[in-house]
Amino acid sequence: MNVRTIKGLAWFSAALVAGHLLSLAFAGRAGATDFAAPVSYPVGKSPSAILIGDFNGDARPDLAVGNAGSNDVSILLNNGDGTFKAAVNSSAGTSPQNMVSGDFNGDGKLDLVVINSGVISSSGTSTPGAVLFLLGNGDATFQAPVAITADTFPVSIAVADFNEDKKLDLLVGDNGGGGLTLLLGKGDGTFQPGTQIFGGSVTAVLTGDFNGDKHLDVVIGARSHTFNSKLTALALSLLAGNGDGTFQPPATIDTVGSPSLPSSASSWTVSSPQLVSGDFNGGGKLDLLLRYVEIVLGNCIPLFCEPQPVVHVVRYLGNGDGTFGPPLGVAASEGNAGGVSVAEFNADGKPDFAFAAFGLGTLHLGHGDGSFLALPPLTGPPTGIGPLVAAADLNGDILPDIAVTDLTNNAVVVFLNHSPTSGADLNLRLAGTIGGPGVTQGEGTGTEIIWDVVVGGEIDYSVTILNEGPHDATGVLLTESLPSGLKFISVQPSQGTCSGTTTITCDLGTMTDVSTATVNFAITATAAGTLTDALHISAATLDANSKNDSASFTMKAVLPADLVASESSSANSVVAGTQVTYTIKIKNNGPAQATNVVLSDALPAGATIAAIQARQGSCAPPANGSMSCELGTLAVSSTATVSFGATLSAAGTMTNAVGVSGSEPDTDGSNNGASLDVTVTAPPDFSISPATSNLTLQRGASASVVLSFPAQGGFAGNIALTCAVTGPSPAPTCGISPASVTPGNTATLTVTAPNLAATLAPFQTSGQFSAAAWPLWLSLSVFGLVLAKKSAKESRHWWLPCVLIAAILPAACGGGSSGPPPPQNFTVTITAAANAGAMQHTTQISVTVQ
C-alpha cells in the first residue's frame, strides 16, 4: 500500500524556528501532561543526536548529546532530581550524526558507538563516513574513538544481541548503497567482520520481536528510486530473525511514496525516516510509528526551486506474525525534520508519543485503540528548539520527562513532567482566534490578547475541553458568566446540553480518558467599555490540576459610526463639452461620532475636473484619476459635502465612484460606497456620405452620385447644397438636386462633360488635316500656280518646290493618323451648409473625363 500525501507547503522559515517553543514544555500547561518550566543546559556546537543512559553507574539517567559542530559528545550527569551537571565533552570523530550506547566489553560501564556520516562536496568529491567505538570510563568520559567499520554513508544504527550469545551486536545502515551490515560483538569491545544482510540504501533501522517467536527481528526503511532518478520512495521491510545472527528474506510492509511523479512536481523525495515501536492498541503486539519527511519541488527554474517539506508520522498496527495493517497518518507538521519519542506521558497505561518538528511540538495522547489525541501546541519564549527529542523518567517520579536539542543556543532543554497520576485532569482551552461580524481585530499575543469588538455586533468563539486522564471524568460542567455589557445569543455543545442566558451552564456528562468536547458560543456587546468573558470547567471526579480549569478573554467594545455615502449630479445626460457638477454627501448615522473621515473618489476617466469644493475638511488635487478628501470629524446625524465639475469632450459615460472610511467600526459596510453615471452624447451635427468618391465619364456625357446626410446628436435642420468643379478648361459642369435637404433624405449630384466635336482641336491630337491650316495651304498653292504661269521658262525651277509644299504641308500641319487624346482629371467639391452657414461640411469627388 502506498502512502501519498502531497501538500503545497512553503519552506519552513528560520523565523519560525527562532520564534516558537515546544508546546509541551511550559509550567502550568494545559492537560494531565503538565510540564515544569524548561531548563537549558549548554552542550557542544550544533547538537545533532541525543540519547539517555547511565554513564557514571549511579543508577540515574544521564544525557548524551552528539555535537556535529564541535566534533564531540557531551555527557550531562543527572543530580537525581532531573537537573544536570555541566557537560563533560569527549572527542567523537568528524561531525557525529547518530549514536547508540551499550556495555560492549562487559565491564558494567556504558560505551558509545557514534556514526560520522559521509558527505559529498559541491565539486562532486565524497568524504567517507565512519562508525566509531568509544569505550566508556564510567565517569562520563570516554577513551579515544576507534573505527570499527568504514561504510561510505552510514546513517542508521541499532544495538541488540542478535545471535543470543549475551554479547551486544551492531546493525549499521548505509545510505550510499552499502546496505545493512551486521557486526557481531565479541564481548570485549571488538566486533567480528561485518556481514551484509540486506542490500541497497538503508536509512532507518528498528529492532523488536514483531512475529512473536522470541527472536529479534529488524524493520528497515530503504531508499528506493522509482519512475526516474528524481523520485525517491521509502520501502519498509521486515527481516525476521532466526536467533543465530541470520535473518529470513525481507518481507515488504509498505512503500511510502508513489510509482509516478505528480504532474505539478519536478522532483519528489521521501527521506529522513525514523522508526519507533509500541503497543498502541493494547493488543499485546508491537506496532510501528514511522516518521518521514516528504519534499516536493515544483516546476521551476533550477537553483531557484523552493523545497516544500512536510513531516509525517504514520502508524502501522502489528498483526503479531510479522505483518502489519494499513497505514494511518497520526501527525503532520511543516518543516524538514521532526523527532518522535514514545512514552506514557499521562500515566494512563496507554502509549503516547511526543513529536518535535523544528520549533513546534505536541503530545499525542493514545486512546488505547491505536488512535491519538493531539494536544494543541502553544508558543513561548524565543528559542531554537531542534527536531531531536528523547523521553525518560529523569527525576524518579515514574513520569517520563522530555529532553530536546536547542540548535540556536547549542544546548539541551529539559522539561520535567509534573502530570497527576490519579483522577481526571480537565483542561479548558479557548480557541486561538475569536471571530464574527462584531470582532474587528485582536491586540497582543498569547493569552494577553485584547479583542476589539463593536457594540451590537455578533462575537463568535469556541471552547475546547480536554480530559487528558489518567481516568474518566464524570459530571463535567462548563460554566460561562457574562458580565453586564455582554448579551447571550446562542450556544452549541458537541455533547450534553446547555442552559441559561446570563450564567450559561453546559452539562457535558462523562468524558473518557482521553477525549475532547467543544462548545461554540455567540454573544454580543451591548455597551462600550472593557469587558471580560470568564469560563470555568469542573467535574465530579477529582481534578488534581486545577490550574487549567479556567479561561477568560478581554474585549474592548466601542460604539460604531455608520457612515453613508451618496452622490448626485446636475444632469443625467449632457452634450459633450458640457460641464456636469457631481455632489457627494457623507452622512454619519451614529450612534458614535466618526473621526478621521476620509473620502476616496475614483474620478470619471478622461474627464476634465474643475471647481472642487469641500464644505468640511479639504481635498487634495486629483492625481492618477483619483482624489482624496480628509473630512475630519462627523457628529451623529451630520453631513459633509464635496462637489466638483467634470467635462467630457467626447461622447461616452462619466462614472464617479466614491468610498468613505473612519476610525470607528462601521457595522454596515454596504453603504460606505456609491457610484453615479452621467451619459455624454455628441452635439447636433450631420455629415455628407456620397455613394462613391470617383466618377468616370465621356465627353458630352453625364454621371450622377447619390448623396446621403446622416444626422448625429439630434440635428434636424435644412441643409443647403452647392458644388464647384476645378481642373483644366474646358471643365465639366455640376448640379445638385434638390438644392436643400434635411437629414435622412438624399440629393443627387450630376456632373456633365462638354462635347468638343464643334470646337478646334489641337494639332497634335487631331487625326485629319487641321481646319486652321487650310487657308495657308490654299494661299501657297495659288502662289505656286501664279509663278508657273508668269514664266514657264524663268520660273520652271520653282514648280517642284511648290508641288512639294502642297503635298507635304497637310501632313506637316497635323495630317496623318495619331491616337486619341489622354483623359482629363477634375475635382468636384460639394458644400453642405446649415443654420445659415454656421454649420458647414464639404466633401470631394474625383472626376475623370475620357
Short mmCIF file of N, CA and C in Angstrom, two decimals, residues 149-278:
data_model
loop_
_atom_site.label_atom_id
_atom_site.label_comp_id
_atom_site.label_asym_id
_atom_site.label_seq_id
_atom_site.Cartn_x
_atom_site.Cartn_y
_atom_site.Cartn_z
N THR A 149 34.09 0.24 11.43
CA THR A 149 33.65 -0.03 10.06
C THR A 149 33.76 1.27 9.29
N ALA A 150 33.81 1.20 7.98
CA ALA A 150 34.04 2.40 7.18
C ALA A 150 33.13 2.42 5.97
N ASP A 151 31.84 2.25 6.17
CA ASP A 151 30.89 2.41 5.07
C ASP A 151 30.95 3.85 4.56
N THR A 152 30.58 4.03 3.31
CA THR A 152 30.70 5.37 2.71
C THR A 152 29.74 6.36 3.33
N PHE A 153 28.48 5.95 3.49
CA PHE A 153 27.47 6.86 4.03
C PHE A 153 26.64 6.19 5.13
N PRO A 154 27.26 5.84 6.26
CA PRO A 154 26.47 5.24 7.34
C PRO A 154 25.54 6.30 7.95
N VAL A 155 24.27 5.95 8.15
CA VAL A 155 23.32 6.91 8.71
C VAL A 155 22.48 6.33 9.84
N SER A 156 22.21 5.02 9.81
CA SER A 156 21.33 4.43 10.81
C SER A 156 22.07 3.33 11.56
N ILE A 157 21.69 3.12 12.82
CA ILE A 157 22.39 2.16 13.65
C ILE A 157 21.44 1.61 14.71
N ALA A 158 21.64 0.33 15.08
CA ALA A 158 20.86 -0.30 16.13
C ALA A 158 21.77 -1.25 16.90
N VAL A 159 21.48 -1.43 18.19
CA VAL A 159 22.26 -2.31 19.04
C VAL A 159 21.34 -3.32 19.70
N ALA A 160 21.74 -4.61 19.68
CA ALA A 160 20.97 -5.68 20.30
C ALA A 160 21.81 -6.97 20.24
N ASP A 161 21.33 -8.01 20.91
CA ASP A 161 22.00 -9.31 20.86
C ASP A 161 21.26 -10.16 19.83
N PHE A 162 21.74 -10.13 18.59
CA PHE A 162 21.03 -10.79 17.50
C PHE A 162 21.30 -12.29 17.43
N ASN A 163 22.45 -12.74 17.94
CA ASN A 163 22.74 -14.18 17.90
C ASN A 163 22.57 -14.84 19.27
N GLU A 164 22.01 -14.08 20.22
CA GLU A 164 21.62 -14.59 21.53
C GLU A 164 22.78 -15.24 22.28
N ASP A 165 23.96 -14.58 22.19
CA ASP A 165 25.13 -15.09 22.91
C ASP A 165 25.49 -14.20 24.09
N LYS A 166 24.54 -13.34 24.51
CA LYS A 166 24.72 -12.43 25.64
C LYS A 166 25.74 -11.33 25.37
N LYS A 167 26.07 -11.12 24.11
CA LYS A 167 27.02 -10.07 23.73
C LYS A 167 26.33 -9.13 22.75
N LEU A 168 26.50 -7.84 22.95
CA LEU A 168 25.83 -6.86 22.11
C LEU A 168 26.43 -6.82 20.71
N ASP A 169 25.53 -6.75 19.74
CA ASP A 169 25.92 -6.67 18.34
C ASP A 169 25.44 -5.33 17.77
N LEU A 170 25.88 -5.04 16.55
CA LEU A 170 25.51 -3.78 15.89
C LEU A 170 24.93 -4.06 14.51
N LEU A 171 23.96 -3.23 14.15
CA LEU A 171 23.47 -3.15 12.78
C LEU A 171 23.73 -1.75 12.27
N VAL A 172 24.37 -1.62 11.11
CA VAL A 172 24.68 -0.31 10.54
C VAL A 172 24.07 -0.23 9.14
N GLY A 173 23.22 0.79 8.93
CA GLY A 173 22.62 1.01 7.62
C GLY A 173 23.37 2.08 6.86
N ASP A 174 23.66 1.81 5.58
CA ASP A 174 24.41 2.74 4.74
C ASP A 174 23.49 3.32 3.69
N ASN A 175 23.46 4.65 3.60
CA ASN A 175 22.58 5.35 2.67
C ASN A 175 23.16 5.42 1.27
N GLY A 176 24.43 5.04 1.12
CA GLY A 176 25.08 5.13 -0.19
C GLY A 176 25.01 3.86 -0.99
N GLY A 177 24.20 2.90 -0.58
CA GLY A 177 24.07 1.65 -1.32
C GLY A 177 24.80 0.50 -0.66
N GLY A 178 25.41 0.75 0.51
CA GLY A 178 26.15 -0.31 1.20
C GLY A 178 25.27 -1.29 1.94
N GLY A 179 23.96 -1.03 1.99
CA GLY A 179 23.03 -1.96 2.59
C GLY A 179 23.07 -1.94 4.10
N LEU A 180 22.62 -3.06 4.71
CA LEU A 180 22.57 -3.22 6.16
C LEU A 180 23.61 -4.26 6.57
N THR A 181 24.52 -3.83 7.43
CA THR A 181 25.64 -4.69 7.82
C THR A 181 25.48 -5.09 9.28
N LEU A 182 25.66 -6.39 9.57
CA LEU A 182 25.63 -6.92 10.94
C LEU A 182 27.05 -7.14 11.43
N LEU A 183 27.36 -6.55 12.58
CA LEU A 183 28.67 -6.74 13.22
C LEU A 183 28.43 -7.43 14.55
N LEU A 184 28.78 -8.71 14.63
CA LEU A 184 28.60 -9.48 15.86
C LEU A 184 29.67 -9.11 16.86
N GLY A 185 29.22 -8.78 18.09
CA GLY A 185 30.15 -8.37 19.12
C GLY A 185 30.88 -9.57 19.74
N LYS A 186 32.14 -9.35 20.07
CA LYS A 186 32.95 -10.40 20.72
C LYS A 186 32.86 -10.32 22.24
N GLY A 187 32.25 -9.26 22.75
CA GLY A 187 32.11 -9.12 24.19
C GLY A 187 33.25 -8.40 24.85
N ASP A 188 34.24 -7.99 24.08
CA ASP A 188 35.39 -7.29 24.63
C ASP A 188 35.55 -5.89 24.05
N GLY A 189 34.51 -5.44 23.39
CA GLY A 189 34.58 -4.12 22.76
C GLY A 189 35.03 -4.17 21.32
N THR A 190 35.22 -5.36 20.82
CA THR A 190 35.58 -5.51 19.41
C THR A 190 34.47 -6.31 18.72
N PHE A 191 34.55 -6.36 17.38
CA PHE A 191 33.48 -6.97 16.61
C PHE A 191 34.06 -7.84 15.51
N GLN A 192 33.30 -8.86 15.15
CA GLN A 192 33.67 -9.70 14.03
C GLN A 192 33.50 -8.90 12.73
N PRO A 193 34.13 -9.34 11.64
CA PRO A 193 33.94 -8.64 10.37
C PRO A 193 32.46 -8.57 10.01
N GLY A 194 32.09 -7.47 9.39
CA GLY A 194 30.68 -7.23 9.08
C GLY A 194 30.16 -8.14 7.98
N THR A 195 28.86 -8.47 8.08
CA THR A 195 28.17 -9.27 7.09
C THR A 195 26.96 -8.50 6.59
N GLN A 196 26.88 -8.34 5.28
CA GLN A 196 25.74 -7.63 4.73
C GLN A 196 24.54 -8.56 4.73
N ILE A 197 23.44 -8.11 5.37
CA ILE A 197 22.23 -8.92 5.42
C ILE A 197 21.10 -8.33 4.58
N PHE A 198 21.35 -7.13 4.02
CA PHE A 198 20.37 -6.51 3.14
C PHE A 198 21.09 -5.51 2.26
N GLY A 199 20.76 -5.50 0.97
CA GLY A 199 21.40 -4.57 0.06
C GLY A 199 20.59 -3.30 -0.12
N GLY A 200 21.21 -2.32 -0.80
CA GLY A 200 20.50 -1.08 -1.08
C GLY A 200 20.93 0.05 -0.16
N SER A 201 20.09 1.07 -0.09
CA SER A 201 20.38 2.26 0.71
C SER A 201 19.46 2.26 1.92
N VAL A 202 19.98 1.87 3.07
CA VAL A 202 19.20 1.71 4.29
C VAL A 202 19.31 3.00 5.11
N THR A 203 18.17 3.61 5.42
CA THR A 203 18.17 4.89 6.12
C THR A 203 17.52 4.83 7.49
N ALA A 204 16.87 3.72 7.84
CA ALA A 204 16.26 3.59 9.16
C ALA A 204 16.29 2.13 9.58
N VAL A 205 16.52 1.89 10.89
CA VAL A 205 16.60 0.53 11.43
C VAL A 205 15.88 0.51 12.77
N LEU A 206 15.08 -0.55 13.01
CA LEU A 206 14.39 -0.74 14.29
C LEU A 206 14.36 -2.23 14.61
N THR A 207 14.65 -2.58 15.87
CA THR A 207 14.65 -3.98 16.28
C THR A 207 13.48 -4.25 17.22
N GLY A 208 13.03 -5.51 17.26
CA GLY A 208 11.94 -5.94 18.14
C GLY A 208 11.42 -7.29 17.68
N ASP A 209 10.68 -7.95 18.56
CA ASP A 209 10.09 -9.24 18.21
C ASP A 209 8.71 -8.98 17.62
N PHE A 210 8.65 -8.82 16.29
CA PHE A 210 7.41 -8.45 15.62
C PHE A 210 6.58 -9.65 15.18
N ASN A 211 7.15 -10.86 15.22
CA ASN A 211 6.38 -12.04 14.82
C ASN A 211 6.13 -13.01 15.98
N GLY A 212 6.52 -12.62 17.19
CA GLY A 212 6.18 -13.39 18.38
C GLY A 212 6.91 -14.70 18.54
N ASP A 213 8.08 -14.85 17.89
CA ASP A 213 8.81 -16.12 18.02
C ASP A 213 9.95 -16.04 19.01
N LYS A 214 10.01 -14.96 19.80
CA LYS A 214 11.02 -14.74 20.84
C LYS A 214 12.40 -14.44 20.28
N HIS A 215 12.52 -14.23 18.98
CA HIS A 215 13.78 -13.83 18.37
C HIS A 215 13.65 -12.40 17.84
N LEU A 216 14.76 -11.67 17.94
CA LEU A 216 14.72 -10.28 17.48
C LEU A 216 14.62 -10.21 15.96
N ASP A 217 13.72 -9.37 15.51
CA ASP A 217 13.56 -9.08 14.09
C ASP A 217 14.05 -7.66 13.83
N VAL A 218 14.13 -7.31 12.55
CA VAL A 218 14.59 -5.97 12.16
C VAL A 218 13.63 -5.40 11.13
N VAL A 219 13.12 -4.18 11.41
CA VAL A 219 12.36 -3.43 10.41
C VAL A 219 13.31 -2.38 9.83
N ILE A 220 13.37 -2.34 8.52
CA ILE A 220 14.27 -1.39 7.86
C ILE A 220 13.48 -0.49 6.93
N GLY A 221 13.98 0.74 6.79
CA GLY A 221 13.49 1.67 5.79
C GLY A 221 14.60 1.89 4.79
N ALA A 222 14.34 1.55 3.52
CA ALA A 222 15.36 1.62 2.49
C ALA A 222 14.93 2.60 1.40
N ARG A 223 15.86 3.44 1.00
CA ARG A 223 15.58 4.39 -0.07
C ARG A 223 15.53 3.65 -1.39
N SER A 224 14.48 3.95 -2.19
CA SER A 224 14.35 3.29 -3.49
C SER A 224 13.95 4.30 -4.53
N HIS A 225 14.54 4.22 -5.70
CA HIS A 225 14.19 5.11 -6.81
C HIS A 225 13.13 4.43 -7.66
N THR A 226 12.06 5.13 -7.93
CA THR A 226 11.02 4.62 -8.81
C THR A 226 10.70 5.67 -9.86
N PHE A 227 10.29 5.23 -11.00
CA PHE A 227 9.90 6.08 -12.13
C PHE A 227 11.10 6.75 -12.78
N ASN A 228 11.83 7.57 -12.05
CA ASN A 228 13.05 8.16 -12.58
C ASN A 228 13.92 8.58 -11.40
N SER A 229 15.09 9.11 -11.69
CA SER A 229 16.05 9.43 -10.64
C SER A 229 15.58 10.58 -9.76
N LYS A 230 14.57 11.34 -10.21
CA LYS A 230 14.11 12.48 -9.42
C LYS A 230 13.15 12.06 -8.31
N LEU A 231 12.61 10.86 -8.38
CA LEU A 231 11.60 10.42 -7.44
C LEU A 231 12.19 9.38 -6.50
N THR A 232 12.17 9.68 -5.22
CA THR A 232 12.70 8.76 -4.22
C THR A 232 11.58 8.31 -3.31
N ALA A 233 11.37 7.01 -3.21
CA ALA A 233 10.38 6.45 -2.31
C ALA A 233 11.09 5.75 -1.16
N LEU A 234 10.32 5.32 -0.15
CA LEU A 234 10.87 4.63 1.01
C LEU A 234 10.17 3.29 1.12
N ALA A 235 10.95 2.21 1.09
CA ALA A 235 10.41 0.86 1.19
C ALA A 235 10.63 0.34 2.61
N LEU A 236 9.54 -0.09 3.26
CA LEU A 236 9.61 -0.69 4.59
C LEU A 236 9.56 -2.20 4.45
N SER A 237 10.50 -2.88 5.13
CA SER A 237 10.57 -4.34 5.06
C SER A 237 10.88 -4.90 6.43
N LEU A 238 10.48 -6.17 6.64
CA LEU A 238 10.79 -6.88 7.88
C LEU A 238 11.77 -8.00 7.59
N LEU A 239 12.88 -8.04 8.34
CA LEU A 239 13.81 -9.16 8.31
C LEU A 239 13.57 -9.96 9.59
N ALA A 240 12.93 -11.12 9.46
CA ALA A 240 12.63 -11.96 10.62
C ALA A 240 13.91 -12.64 11.08
N GLY A 241 14.23 -12.47 12.38
CA GLY A 241 15.47 -13.05 12.91
C GLY A 241 15.31 -14.52 13.26
N ASN A 242 16.39 -15.28 13.02
CA ASN A 242 16.41 -16.70 13.36
C ASN A 242 17.01 -16.97 14.73
N GLY A 243 17.52 -15.92 15.39
CA GLY A 243 18.09 -16.08 16.71
C GLY A 243 19.55 -16.43 16.71
N ASP A 244 20.15 -16.63 15.55
CA ASP A 244 21.56 -17.01 15.47
C ASP A 244 22.38 -15.98 14.69
N GLY A 245 21.84 -14.80 14.50
CA GLY A 245 22.54 -13.78 13.74
C GLY A 245 22.23 -13.82 12.27
N THR A 246 21.33 -14.73 11.86
CA THR A 246 20.89 -14.77 10.47
C THR A 246 19.42 -14.35 10.41
N PHE A 247 18.99 -14.02 9.18
CA PHE A 247 17.63 -13.49 9.02
C PHE A 247 16.98 -14.10 7.79
N GLN A 248 15.68 -14.18 7.83
CA GLN A 248 14.91 -14.66 6.69
C GLN A 248 14.85 -13.57 5.62
N PRO A 249 14.48 -13.94 4.39
CA PRO A 249 14.39 -12.94 3.32
C PRO A 249 13.43 -11.82 3.71
N PRO A 250 13.68 -10.60 3.20
CA PRO A 250 12.84 -9.47 3.58
C PRO A 250 11.39 -9.63 3.11
N ALA A 251 10.47 -9.21 3.97
CA ALA A 251 9.04 -9.19 3.64
C ALA A 251 8.58 -7.74 3.60
N THR A 252 7.93 -7.35 2.52
CA THR A 252 7.51 -5.95 2.34
C THR A 252 6.38 -5.59 3.30
N ILE A 253 6.53 -4.45 3.95
CA ILE A 253 5.49 -3.91 4.82
C ILE A 253 4.70 -2.83 4.09
N ASP A 254 5.41 -1.89 3.47
CA ASP A 254 4.74 -0.78 2.79
C ASP A 254 5.77 -0.05 1.95
N THR A 255 5.29 0.72 0.98
CA THR A 255 6.13 1.64 0.22
C THR A 255 5.56 3.03 0.39
N VAL A 256 6.35 3.90 0.96
CA VAL A 256 5.93 5.27 1.21
C VAL A 256 6.42 6.11 0.04
N GLY A 257 5.50 6.65 -0.71
CA GLY A 257 5.85 7.38 -1.92
C GLY A 257 4.87 7.01 -3.00
N SER A 258 5.29 7.11 -4.26
CA SER A 258 4.41 6.81 -5.38
C SER A 258 5.24 6.34 -6.56
N PRO A 259 4.69 5.43 -7.39
CA PRO A 259 5.45 4.97 -8.57
C PRO A 259 5.47 5.96 -9.71
N SER A 260 4.78 7.08 -9.57
CA SER A 260 4.77 8.08 -10.65
C SER A 260 4.95 9.47 -10.07
N LEU A 261 5.48 10.34 -10.90
CA LEU A 261 5.75 11.71 -10.47
C LEU A 261 4.52 12.58 -10.70
N PRO A 262 4.08 13.32 -9.68
CA PRO A 262 2.91 14.21 -9.89
C PRO A 262 3.19 15.21 -11.00
N SER A 263 2.15 15.52 -11.77
CA SER A 263 2.33 16.44 -12.90
C SER A 263 2.76 17.82 -12.47
N SER A 264 2.45 18.20 -11.22
CA SER A 264 2.79 19.54 -10.74
C SER A 264 4.17 19.61 -10.12
N ALA A 265 4.92 18.51 -10.14
CA ALA A 265 6.21 18.50 -9.45
C ALA A 265 7.32 18.11 -10.41
N SER A 266 8.49 18.66 -10.17
CA SER A 266 9.66 18.28 -10.94
C SER A 266 10.56 17.36 -10.13
N SER A 267 10.37 17.27 -8.84
CA SER A 267 11.15 16.38 -8.01
C SER A 267 10.36 16.07 -6.74
N TRP A 268 10.48 14.84 -6.27
CA TRP A 268 9.71 14.40 -5.12
C TRP A 268 10.56 13.42 -4.33
N THR A 269 10.79 13.67 -3.09
CA THR A 269 11.62 12.79 -2.28
C THR A 269 10.94 12.47 -0.96
N VAL A 270 11.16 11.25 -0.50
CA VAL A 270 10.77 10.82 0.84
C VAL A 270 12.07 10.46 1.55
N SER A 271 12.35 11.14 2.65
CA SER A 271 13.65 10.99 3.28
C SER A 271 13.55 11.09 4.80
N SER A 272 14.72 11.00 5.46
CA SER A 272 14.88 11.18 6.90
C SER A 272 13.89 10.36 7.72
N PRO A 273 13.81 9.04 7.46
CA PRO A 273 12.85 8.25 8.24
C PRO A 273 13.36 7.96 9.65
N GLN A 274 12.42 7.78 10.57
CA GLN A 274 12.71 7.32 11.92
C GLN A 274 11.64 6.30 12.29
N LEU A 275 12.04 5.17 12.87
CA LEU A 275 11.12 4.12 13.25
C LEU A 275 11.13 3.95 14.76
N VAL A 276 9.95 3.89 15.38
CA VAL A 276 9.81 3.57 16.80
C VAL A 276 8.65 2.59 16.93
N SER A 277 8.59 1.89 18.08
CA SER A 277 7.57 0.86 18.27
C SER A 277 6.87 1.03 19.60
N GLY A 278 5.73 0.37 19.73
CA GLY A 278 4.95 0.36 20.96
C GLY A 278 3.66 -0.39 20.73
#
